[in-house]
Coordinates of C-alpha atoms in Angstrom, one line a residue:
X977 CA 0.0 0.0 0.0
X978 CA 2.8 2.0 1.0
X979 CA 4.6 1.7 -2.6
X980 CA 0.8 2.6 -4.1
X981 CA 0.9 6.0 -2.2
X982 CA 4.5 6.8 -3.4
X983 CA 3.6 5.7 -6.9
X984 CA 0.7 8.0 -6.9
X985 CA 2.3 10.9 -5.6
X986 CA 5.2 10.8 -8.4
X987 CA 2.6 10.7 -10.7
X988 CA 0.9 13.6 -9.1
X989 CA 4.4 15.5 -9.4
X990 CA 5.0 14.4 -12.7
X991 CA 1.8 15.2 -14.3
X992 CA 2.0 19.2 -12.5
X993 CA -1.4 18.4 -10.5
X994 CA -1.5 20.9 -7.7
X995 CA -1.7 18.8 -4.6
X996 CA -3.4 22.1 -2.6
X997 CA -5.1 22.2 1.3
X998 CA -8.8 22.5 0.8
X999 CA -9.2 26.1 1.0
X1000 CA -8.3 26.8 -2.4
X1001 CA -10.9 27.0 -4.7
X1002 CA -11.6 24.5 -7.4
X1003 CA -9.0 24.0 -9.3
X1004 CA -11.8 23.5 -13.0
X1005 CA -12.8 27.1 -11.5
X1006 CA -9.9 28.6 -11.5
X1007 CA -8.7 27.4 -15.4
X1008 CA -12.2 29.1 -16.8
X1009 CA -11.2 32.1 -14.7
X1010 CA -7.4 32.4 -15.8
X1011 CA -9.0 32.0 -19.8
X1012 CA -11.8 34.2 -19.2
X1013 CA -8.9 36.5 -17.8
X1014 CA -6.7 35.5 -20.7
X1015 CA -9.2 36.7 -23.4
X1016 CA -9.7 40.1 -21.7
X1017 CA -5.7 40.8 -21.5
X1018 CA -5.8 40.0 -24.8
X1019 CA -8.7 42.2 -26.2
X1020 CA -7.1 44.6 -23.8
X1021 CA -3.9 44.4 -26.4
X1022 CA -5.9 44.6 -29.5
X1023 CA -7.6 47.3 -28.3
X1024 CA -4.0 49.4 -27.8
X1025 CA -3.1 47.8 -31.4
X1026 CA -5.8 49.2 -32.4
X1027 CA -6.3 52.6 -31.0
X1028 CA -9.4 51.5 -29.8
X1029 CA -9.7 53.3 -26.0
X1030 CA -13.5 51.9 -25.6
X1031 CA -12.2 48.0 -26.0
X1032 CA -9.6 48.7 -23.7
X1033 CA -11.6 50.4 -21.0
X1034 CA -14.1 47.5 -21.7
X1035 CA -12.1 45.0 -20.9
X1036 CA -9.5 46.5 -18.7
X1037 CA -13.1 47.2 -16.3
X1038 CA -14.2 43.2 -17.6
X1039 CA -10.4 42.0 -16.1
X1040 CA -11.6 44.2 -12.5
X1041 CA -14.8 41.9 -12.2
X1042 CA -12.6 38.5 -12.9
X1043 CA -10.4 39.5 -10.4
X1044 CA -12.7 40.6 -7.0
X1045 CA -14.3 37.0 -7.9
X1046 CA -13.8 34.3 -5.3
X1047 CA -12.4 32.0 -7.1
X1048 CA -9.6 34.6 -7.8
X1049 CA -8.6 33.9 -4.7
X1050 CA -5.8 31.2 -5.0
X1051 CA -3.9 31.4 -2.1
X1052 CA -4.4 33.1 1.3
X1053 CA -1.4 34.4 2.3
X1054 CA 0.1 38.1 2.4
X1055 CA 2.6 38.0 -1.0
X1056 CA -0.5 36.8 -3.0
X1057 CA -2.5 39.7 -1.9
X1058 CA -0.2 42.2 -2.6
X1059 CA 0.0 41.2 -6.5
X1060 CA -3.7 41.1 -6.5
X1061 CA -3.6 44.6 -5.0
X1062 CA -1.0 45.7 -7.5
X1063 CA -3.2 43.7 -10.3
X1064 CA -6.2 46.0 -9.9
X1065 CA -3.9 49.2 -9.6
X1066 CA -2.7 48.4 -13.0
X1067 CA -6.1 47.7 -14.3
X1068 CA -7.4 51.6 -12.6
X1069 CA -4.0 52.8 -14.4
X1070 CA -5.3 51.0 -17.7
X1071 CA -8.7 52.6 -17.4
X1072 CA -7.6 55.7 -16.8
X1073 CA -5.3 56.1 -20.0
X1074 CA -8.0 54.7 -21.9
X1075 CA -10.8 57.1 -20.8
X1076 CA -8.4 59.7 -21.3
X1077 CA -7.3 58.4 -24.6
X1078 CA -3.6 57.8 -23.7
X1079 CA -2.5 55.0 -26.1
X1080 CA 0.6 55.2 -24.9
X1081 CA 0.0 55.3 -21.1
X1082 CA -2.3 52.4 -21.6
X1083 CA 0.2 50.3 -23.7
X1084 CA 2.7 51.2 -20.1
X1085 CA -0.1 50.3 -18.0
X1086 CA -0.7 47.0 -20.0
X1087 CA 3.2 45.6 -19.8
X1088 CA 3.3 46.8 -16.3
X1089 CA 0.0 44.7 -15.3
X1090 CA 1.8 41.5 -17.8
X1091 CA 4.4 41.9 -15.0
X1092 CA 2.3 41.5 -12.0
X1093 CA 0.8 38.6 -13.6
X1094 CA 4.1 37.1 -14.1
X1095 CA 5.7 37.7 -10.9
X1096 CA 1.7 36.7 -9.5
X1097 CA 2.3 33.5 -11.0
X1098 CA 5.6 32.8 -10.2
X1099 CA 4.7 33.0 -6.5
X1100 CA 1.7 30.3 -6.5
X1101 CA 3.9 27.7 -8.6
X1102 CA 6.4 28.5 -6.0
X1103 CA 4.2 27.9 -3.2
X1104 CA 2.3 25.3 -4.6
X1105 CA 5.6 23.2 -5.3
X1106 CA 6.7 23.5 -1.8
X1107 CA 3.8 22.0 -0.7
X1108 CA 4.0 19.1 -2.9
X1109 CA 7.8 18.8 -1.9
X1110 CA 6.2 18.7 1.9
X1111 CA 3.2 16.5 1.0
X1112 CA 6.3 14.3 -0.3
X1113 CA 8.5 14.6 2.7
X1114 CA 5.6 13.7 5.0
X1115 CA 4.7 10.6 2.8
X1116 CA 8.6 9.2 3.4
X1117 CA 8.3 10.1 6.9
X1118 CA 5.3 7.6 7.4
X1119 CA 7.1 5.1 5.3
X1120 CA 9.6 4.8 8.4

C-alpha cells in the first residue's frame, strides 16, 4: 500500500497536479477564470493595437470583475494579496489612459499589469511546489 501512495504521488508530481489544502478554490474554477482572464488581457492588447480606448476600458473594467471574484482567490497568504492589490492598480492605471485616450499610457499600463501577472504566477507555482515537496516529505516520513 505503501509503494501505491509513493507511486501516486510521483505521478501527481509528474503530471503538474497541484496537490493544494482544501481552502483553495476549485482547481476547473480557477482554469475558466485564468481563460476568461486570458481573453480580456488580450482584447485589452488589440484594443491598444488598435487605437481603440473603448475596448480597452471595456475589458480592462471586464479584467476588474474577474479579479474581485472568489475563485480569484488562489492562495491566502500576504505576497499573493499584494499582487492582487498591485493587479487591480494596474487595471485603474489602464482605465484611466483609456478614458483619457492615452495609447501610450495604456500600452505602459498593460506591460506593467503582464508583469504583475508574471511575478503573481511565479509566487503560486512557488508555493504550490513546496507543498508538494512537503506532501512528499511527510509521505517518506510515514514510510519509516
Amino acid at each position: 500500500m505503501r509503494r501505491l501512495t509513493w507511486v501516486l504521488t510521483i505521478l501527481v508530481l509528474a503530471a503538474g497536479v497541484p496537490v493544494l489544502s482544501g481552502d483553495e478554490p476549485d482547481q476547473q474554477k480557477m482554469q475558466l477564470l485564468m481563460k476568461k482572464k486570458l481573453l480580456h488581457a488580450q482584447k485589452v492588447l488589440e484594443g491598444i493595437a488598435l487605437n481603440d480606448h473603448e475596448t480597452i476600458a471595456r475589458n480592462a473594467e471586464e479584467l476588474m470583475r474577474i479579479s474581485q471574484a472568489v475563485e480569484w482567490r488562489v492562495l491566502k497568504s500576504p505576497q499573493y494579496e499584494v499582487h492582487s492589490n498591485e493587479f487591480r492598480r494596474g487595471l485603474e492605471g489602464l482605465t484611466q489612459a483609456a478614458k483619457t485616450k492615452n495609447v501610450d499610457a495604456a500600452a505602459l499600463a498593460y506591460v506593467d499589469l503582464t508583469l504583475t501577472c508574471v511575478r503573481c504566477h511565479k509566487h503560486v507555482r512557488e508555493v504550490r511546489q513546496t507543498r508538494l515537496e512537503r506532501l512528499e516529505r511527510d509521505q517518506w516520513a510515514r514510510r519509516d
